[in-house]
Amino acid sequence: MDVLTSTIQSLNDSAMGEDLVHNKMLRALPPTFLVPLLYLFNRCWGSGTVPSAWKSSILVPIYKGKGDRSDPASYRPIALTSCIAKLYEKMIKLRFEPLIDNSLIAEQAGFRKGRSTLDNLIQLDHDIKKAFTRKRVVSAVFFDIKKAYDTLDPFAILRQAHKFNVGNNFWKWCRSMLFNRTIKTRVGSICSSASTVSLGVPQGGVLSPLLFNILINDIILADMPSIKFVLYADDLALWTEGSSPEACQPKLQGAIDKLSIWLNTKNLVFSIPKTTGMVFSRKIDLRQDLSINLTLYKQQIHFARNVKFLGMWLDSKLNWNVHISHLCDALEKRLNFMHAVAGQKWGASRDSLRKLFTSIIYGKIEYCLPVYYSASKKLISKIESIVHHGLRLITGALKSTPVAALFNEVNIPSLEERFLKLSSNYFMKRRTCEKDHKVCLHIVRFLHKKSFFA
């Protein structure tokens, strides 16, 4: 009962499903009404069945903001499911997520407690820079699984779930939840008839990411020591190092062939337009052709000089100039918004401007700051100049005002202080995991240079 009560209180105000039961209604239930609700959950769990009403969802297409409005691909389907069903899944997740997480591969960082995209990007950054110190190159391929959650084979999930020590009831629940699901599409006030779904996991389901992690946990790359890889849900990057890009080609091609065959057993395929190759090297000439002969499904993989992976732009020399250029463009637009609301006589208060600055400016800068802060001082100074401009907007200070005085006046840490804080927090969090301890060494070396641990 305590678990049910605490889970109900943690519910947010998400949209209700076809049963018209809202989370506000669940939070307002008196304790006497929770007893039959808990009894219902226990009966469903004991019998390994999920009520058909909980497996029905309404899809509402939301325009992505780009593309032809008459093209269905320009819309993102949002599933409205029963709030009671999501409450039930939350309770299952609380019980089984720690058990399943212990059996997941370390390279998977998606939708795991205490993990983030920073884990993957630091691993990639570390391996590339390590190869640079040995005067070697790194060839990488970045994949995206096409409609991963919508097309996967539910039977493959059941087979994979048997390998986890989760008990028979969890397996029965998966079987009941994944089959005989129905969806309806609603546009405005018009709703289509129900259609049966035989593939994929429930769109918007609480446990859908966990089931996907279970499915791809036996990825074939784990048995190839010459290939390094990281996963964030359905985003995959694999790489290897060599004396030249051509020396990396056989190892990468072999990994791609095995990976595509393995993925086919899960009823999944890679998106060829979203698959990009890249060569990292400090010796690259701008006029040099960086492509190597790699194929996926008998089609040539496109190689580029810049790739966006997990929200960060990677360049061939890994000096972060492309990422910082895109970052500064985005910060300038956000700074223009601050200009629109800042004014000494008519604008927002200093406290409001400070909160706005920390959320839209610093919030953007701090994403993976421990990774790209290794860029040159010239590049970092571009970000710092935007930060200083924002501080002057908050305080109304003149350009001649010392920067240190601006930080003290607004009571906001500098960019270097935020880097040291975020980096040390990340290291202390990951050092408890022996496999990830070495990944943080380049951060530790930087902290020692700053005498952070002195």
XYZ file of C-alpha atoms in Angstrom:
454
model
C 0.000 0.000 0.000
C 2.863 2.408 0.770
C 4.321 1.854 -2.713
C 0.947 2.530 -4.331
C 0.423 5.704 -2.281
C 3.872 7.125 -3.038
C 3.580 6.252 -6.737
C 0.203 7.990 -7.009
C 1.580 11.131 -5.398
C 4.454 11.188 -7.907
C 2.115 11.190 -10.918
C 2.244 14.267 -13.126
C -0.682 15.852 -14.959
C -0.380 13.893 -18.206
C -3.270 13.601 -20.651
C -5.918 11.011 -19.874
C -6.808 8.037 -22.038
C -10.055 6.716 -23.433
C -11.369 5.866 -19.949
C -11.327 9.619 -19.054
C -9.559 8.938 -15.744
C -7.076 11.726 -15.024
C -4.079 11.598 -12.690
C -5.640 14.409 -10.659
C -8.511 12.055 -9.896
C -6.098 9.322 -8.796
C -4.190 11.709 -6.524
C -7.471 12.788 -4.925
C -8.593 9.236 -4.088
C -9.158 8.644 -0.348
C -7.279 5.747 1.300
C -10.408 3.564 1.330
C -10.524 3.621 -2.484
C -6.908 2.538 -2.780
C -7.659 -0.890 -1.286
C -9.764 -2.164 -4.244
C -7.296 -0.556 -6.688
C -4.407 -2.449 -5.089
C -6.495 -5.631 -5.140
C -7.065 -5.145 -8.889
C -3.340 -4.693 -9.505
C -2.473 -7.798 -7.497
C -5.058 -9.888 -9.356
C -3.690 -8.713 -12.716
C -0.150 -9.495 -11.630
C -0.997 -12.878 -10.192
C -2.888 -13.990 -13.291
C -0.424 -12.391 -15.716
C -3.164 -10.581 -17.614
C -3.714 -6.969 -18.622
C -7.271 -5.659 -19.095
C -8.096 -4.889 -22.727
C -9.031 -1.296 -21.806
C -5.451 -0.739 -20.634
C -4.098 -1.932 -23.988
C -6.165 0.550 -25.993
C -4.698 3.923 -26.950
C -5.650 6.969 -28.980
C -3.031 8.414 -31.343
C -3.058 12.176 -31.831
C -0.795 13.388 -34.680
C 1.250 16.484 -33.780
C 2.923 18.487 -36.544
C 6.724 18.400 -36.192
C 7.072 21.994 -37.366
C 8.688 21.204 -40.695
C 7.764 19.360 -43.857
C 4.625 19.083 -45.943
C 1.506 19.209 -43.758
C -0.216 16.768 -46.094
C 2.536 14.178 -45.562
C 1.887 11.812 -42.597
C 5.658 11.607 -42.036
C 5.597 15.280 -40.991
C 3.583 14.390 -37.894
C 4.628 12.795 -34.613
C 2.052 10.411 -33.110
C 1.325 11.003 -29.432
C -0.413 8.099 -27.693
C -3.056 8.755 -25.049
C -3.295 5.706 -22.797
C -5.057 4.885 -19.559
C -3.611 6.683 -16.535
C -4.482 3.644 -14.400
C -2.428 1.459 -16.749
C 0.520 3.861 -16.491
C 0.230 3.813 -12.700
C 0.345 0.011 -12.802
C 3.426 0.083 -15.060
C 5.159 2.575 -12.777
C 4.787 0.170 -9.862
C 6.193 -2.692 -11.942
C 9.083 -0.499 -13.028
C 9.947 0.440 -9.441
C 10.210 -3.250 -8.575
C 12.044 -4.644 -11.585
C 14.115 -1.779 -13.004
C 17.028 -2.214 -10.520
C 17.101 -5.964 -11.172
C 17.096 -5.576 -14.957
C 19.543 -2.666 -14.891
C 22.195 -4.818 -13.224
C 22.102 -7.195 -16.209
C 22.255 -4.558 -18.961
C 25.489 -3.967 -20.864
C 27.575 -1.009 -19.695
C 27.533 0.551 -23.191
C 23.763 1.178 -22.971
C 23.052 4.531 -21.281
C 19.519 5.204 -22.528
C 16.680 5.407 -19.987
C 18.777 4.108 -17.103
C 18.870 5.625 -13.653
C 22.088 7.543 -13.055
C 23.109 7.362 -16.728
C 22.919 9.995 -19.454
C 24.210 10.970 -22.890
C 27.277 12.353 -21.107
C 28.444 8.784 -20.442
C 28.480 7.929 -24.142
C 30.025 11.185 -25.294
C 32.799 11.036 -22.706
C 33.597 7.455 -23.749
C 33.782 8.457 -27.413
C 35.796 11.594 -26.657
C 38.202 9.637 -24.468
C 38.875 6.902 -27.051
C 39.423 9.364 -29.892
C 41.843 11.531 -27.932
C 43.653 8.438 -26.718
C 44.147 7.403 -30.359
C 45.359 10.919 -31.210
C 48.130 10.632 -28.611
C 49.367 7.511 -30.446
C 49.156 9.328 -33.804
C 46.417 6.991 -35.024
C 43.035 7.669 -36.618
C 39.567 6.620 -35.527
C 36.898 5.632 -38.041
C 33.333 5.685 -36.753
C 29.819 5.026 -37.999
C 26.722 6.564 -36.429
C 23.462 4.634 -36.797
C 19.802 5.275 -36.149
C 17.372 2.352 -35.946
C 14.374 2.985 -38.164
C 11.099 3.189 -36.193
C 12.685 1.126 -33.449
C 9.799 1.110 -30.983
C 7.094 0.558 -33.608
C 8.438 -2.390 -35.608
C 10.315 -4.657 -33.191
C 9.252 -8.276 -32.809
C 7.355 -8.900 -29.518
C 8.318 -12.584 -29.626
C 11.977 -11.502 -29.603
C 11.316 -9.492 -26.423
C 9.778 -12.541 -24.743
C 12.735 -14.717 -25.728
C 15.195 -12.137 -24.438
C 13.239 -11.567 -21.192
C 13.782 -15.228 -20.302
C 17.504 -14.488 -20.002
C 16.854 -12.000 -17.187
C 16.121 -13.223 -13.694
C 12.767 -11.441 -13.453
C 10.399 -14.313 -12.676
C 7.513 -15.892 -14.529
C 4.936 -13.222 -13.673
C 6.904 -10.499 -15.423
C 7.179 -12.676 -18.542
C 3.413 -13.317 -18.466
C 2.746 -9.608 -18.075
C 4.950 -8.855 -21.114
C 3.102 -11.439 -23.173
C -0.315 -10.051 -22.234
C 0.711 -6.407 -22.716
C 2.435 -6.825 -26.081
C -0.314 -8.751 -27.866
C -3.888 -7.821 -28.846
C -3.270 -4.092 -28.473
C -5.579 -1.670 -30.280
C -5.163 1.913 -31.414
C -7.416 4.653 -32.715
C -6.391 7.834 -34.488
C -8.034 11.105 -33.521
C -7.857 14.302 -35.549
C -9.805 17.111 -33.960
C -13.123 15.620 -32.855
C -13.051 12.794 -35.422
C -11.836 9.390 -34.242
C -11.131 6.357 -36.409
C -12.197 2.799 -35.718
C -9.912 0.548 -33.649
C -7.056 -1.333 -35.329
C -5.056 -4.212 -33.881
C -1.300 -3.724 -33.421
C 0.905 -6.805 -33.733
C 4.405 -5.253 -33.669
C 6.344 -2.911 -31.443
C 5.905 -1.810 -27.850
C 3.164 0.534 -26.568
C 3.885 4.071 -27.737
C 4.337 6.254 -24.661
C 4.315 3.246 -22.333
C 6.190 3.595 -19.046
C 7.982 0.268 -19.525
C 8.515 0.491 -23.297
C 12.104 1.864 -23.040
C 12.973 -0.845 -20.518
C 11.615 -3.548 -22.821
C 13.627 -2.115 -25.711
C 16.801 -2.213 -23.602
C 16.076 -5.854 -22.798
C 15.627 -6.642 -26.491
C 18.956 -5.254 -27.719
C 21.027 -6.246 -24.701
C 22.577 -9.168 -26.582
C 24.024 -6.909 -29.261
C 26.577 -8.818 -31.332
C 29.236 -6.095 -30.970
C 29.890 -7.134 -27.376
C 31.812 -10.130 -28.770
C 34.111 -8.017 -30.992
C 36.975 -6.589 -28.875
C 38.431 -4.537 -31.747
C 35.178 -2.565 -32.073
C 34.100 -0.019 -29.474
C 30.488 1.118 -29.330
C 27.974 3.075 -27.265
C 24.190 2.973 -27.212
C 21.611 5.496 -26.135
C 18.295 3.703 -26.683
C 18.149 3.352 -30.505
C 21.109 5.659 -31.243
C 24.259 3.646 -31.880
C 27.845 4.650 -32.570
C 30.647 2.194 -33.261
C 34.281 2.919 -33.972
C 37.730 1.420 -34.241
C 41.236 2.840 -34.508
C 44.028 2.149 -36.965
C 47.088 3.552 -38.655
C 44.895 4.915 -41.482
C 41.193 5.053 -42.423
C 41.738 2.210 -44.896
C 43.160 0.021 -42.122
C 39.901 0.432 -40.201
C 37.712 -0.567 -43.152
C 37.778 -4.407 -42.819
C 36.987 -4.335 -39.094
C 34.137 -1.839 -39.506
C 32.630 -3.612 -42.514
C 32.672 -6.924 -40.686
C 30.971 -5.361 -37.681
C 28.324 -3.676 -39.867
C 27.516 -6.942 -41.666
C 27.145 -8.892 -38.426
C 25.165 -6.062 -36.850
C 22.641 -5.840 -39.694
C 22.077 -9.624 -39.602
C 21.619 -9.555 -35.827
C 19.237 -6.614 -36.039
C 17.128 -8.472 -38.588
C 16.417 -11.156 -35.989
C 14.699 -8.443 -33.925
C 12.635 -7.303 -36.949
C 14.577 -4.032 -36.968
C 16.559 -2.215 -39.664
C 18.891 0.764 -39.779
C 17.804 4.003 -41.396
C 20.225 4.408 -44.317
C 19.681 8.197 -44.758
C 20.445 8.726 -41.063
C 23.550 6.510 -41.052
C 26.755 8.530 -41.348
C 30.434 7.652 -41.259
C 33.265 9.853 -40.051
C 37.050 9.744 -39.751
C 38.738 11.426 -36.780
C 42.362 12.459 -37.196
C 44.621 15.358 -36.254
C 46.505 14.959 -39.569
C 43.493 15.580 -41.848
C 43.847 18.023 -44.723
C 40.706 20.004 -45.592
C 41.123 18.940 -49.230
C 41.501 15.278 -48.313
C 38.695 12.821 -49.101
C 37.678 11.246 -45.817
C 35.408 8.557 -47.255
C 36.161 4.867 -46.909
C 34.326 2.085 -48.670
C 31.645 0.902 -46.242
C 28.261 -0.494 -47.255
C 24.991 -1.062 -45.411
C 22.315 -3.185 -47.092
C 24.484 -3.025 -50.253
C 24.358 0.790 -50.256
C 27.329 3.083 -49.735
C 27.513 4.746 -46.326
C 27.813 8.525 -46.557
C 30.883 10.018 -44.858
C 30.848 13.568 -43.524
C 33.271 15.951 -41.810
C 30.723 16.912 -39.147
C 28.164 14.662 -37.449
C 25.552 15.454 -34.836
C 25.403 12.687 -32.231
C 23.322 12.878 -29.062
C 22.917 16.626 -29.397
C 26.602 17.446 -29.995
C 28.359 18.297 -33.243
C 31.501 16.228 -33.746
C 34.175 17.478 -36.156
C 36.963 15.443 -37.758
C 39.696 16.881 -35.520
C 37.502 16.908 -32.409
C 38.370 20.492 -31.563
C 34.655 21.325 -31.075
C 34.679 24.377 -33.348
C 31.518 23.249 -35.196
C 29.640 22.462 -31.992
C 30.577 25.775 -30.368
C 29.596 27.620 -33.553
C 26.116 26.046 -33.481
C 25.927 26.627 -29.735
C 26.749 30.329 -30.061
C 24.122 30.745 -32.797
C 21.505 29.216 -30.509
C 22.638 31.351 -27.552
C 22.456 34.552 -29.624
C 18.805 33.818 -30.439
C 18.050 33.234 -26.766
C 19.922 36.390 -25.848
C 17.689 38.321 -28.256
C 14.705 37.065 -26.274
C 16.283 38.445 -23.106
C 16.762 41.769 -24.890
C 13.021 41.835 -25.572
C 12.103 41.548 -21.886
C 14.998 43.491 -20.322
C 14.727 47.211 -19.644
C 15.732 49.353 -16.684
C 12.438 51.262 -16.603
C 9.884 48.877 -18.098
C 11.536 45.429 -18.243
C 11.438 42.365 -16.020
C 12.951 42.453 -12.548
C 16.562 41.460 -11.940
C 15.485 38.253 -10.200
C 13.274 37.276 -13.152
C 16.069 38.002 -15.627
C 18.511 35.964 -13.556
C 16.163 32.966 -13.562
C 15.604 33.386 -17.288
C 19.360 33.561 -17.897
C 20.154 30.428 -15.884
C 17.405 28.441 -17.617
C 17.751 29.398 -21.297
C 21.443 30.417 -21.464
C 23.303 28.414 -18.832
C 20.941 25.482 -19.272
C 21.984 25.268 -22.924
C 25.693 25.779 -22.194
C 25.884 23.153 -19.452
C 24.753 20.273 -21.661
C 27.863 18.063 -21.903
C 30.097 20.963 -20.826
C 32.684 18.516 -19.372
C 33.177 17.149 -22.897
C 33.607 20.244 -25.052
C 35.334 22.458 -22.466
C 38.603 20.941 -23.707
C 38.296 23.247 -26.735
C 40.787 26.067 -27.244
C 40.564 29.229 -25.159
C 39.643 31.172 -28.288
C 36.547 29.035 -28.843
C 35.531 29.046 -25.170
C 35.879 32.834 -25.119
C 33.081 33.062 -27.711
C 30.711 31.440 -25.238
C 32.034 33.544 -22.368
C 31.394 36.781 -24.288
C 27.728 35.796 -24.686
C 27.557 34.988 -20.974
C 29.055 38.364 -20.099
C 26.548 40.094 -22.387
C 23.728 38.336 -20.570
C 25.087 39.408 -17.186
C 25.143 43.026 -18.337
C 21.525 42.697 -19.440
C 20.589 41.482 -15.976
C 22.492 44.168 -14.067
C 22.286 47.038 -16.541
C 26.033 47.475 -16.104
C 28.330 49.234 -18.556
C 30.749 47.386 -20.865
C 33.656 48.663 -18.773
C 32.378 46.840 -15.662
C 34.826 44.077 -14.612
C 33.564 40.580 -15.380
C 34.326 39.322 -11.863
C 32.115 42.047 -10.422
C 29.248 40.980 -12.720
C 29.419 37.368 -11.524
C 29.483 38.483 -7.890
C 26.604 40.899 -8.412
C 24.356 38.309 -10.077
C 25.638 35.469 -7.852
C 26.183 33.084 -10.790
C 29.269 30.851 -11.114
C 31.616 31.402 -14.016
C 31.893 28.957 -16.909
C 35.097 27.443 -15.527
C 33.537 27.025 -12.086
C 30.541 25.261 -13.615
C 32.872 22.962 -15.575
C 34.795 22.026 -12.442
C 31.575 21.422 -10.535
C 29.925 19.302 -13.234
C 33.100 17.337 -13.963
C 33.834 16.519 -10.335
C 30.207 15.514 -9.748
C 30.307 13.225 -12.767
C 33.580 11.645 -11.721
C 32.405 10.993 -8.172
C 29.223 9.416 -9.534
C 30.985 7.128 -11.999
C 34.050 6.169 -9.945
C 31.994 3.604 -8.023
C 31.623 1.640 -11.270
C 34.949 -0.049 -12.040
C 34.246 -0.286 -15.797
C 33.637 3.445 -16.096
C 36.466 4.587 -13.829
C 39.072 4.880 -16.609
C 36.688 6.833 -18.838
C 36.975 9.853 -16.551
C 40.771 10.029 -16.522
C 41.018 12.896 -19.016
C 38.627 14.908 -16.828
C 40.676 14.090 -13.737
C 43.875 15.237 -15.455
C 42.208 18.521 -16.348
C 41.028 18.973 -12.763
C 44.550 18.365 -11.481
C 45.869 21.042 -13.853
C 43.378 23.428 -12.278
C 44.604 22.330 -8.829
C 41.040 21.330 -7.992
C 42.194 18.472 -5.787
C 45.236 20.295 -4.418
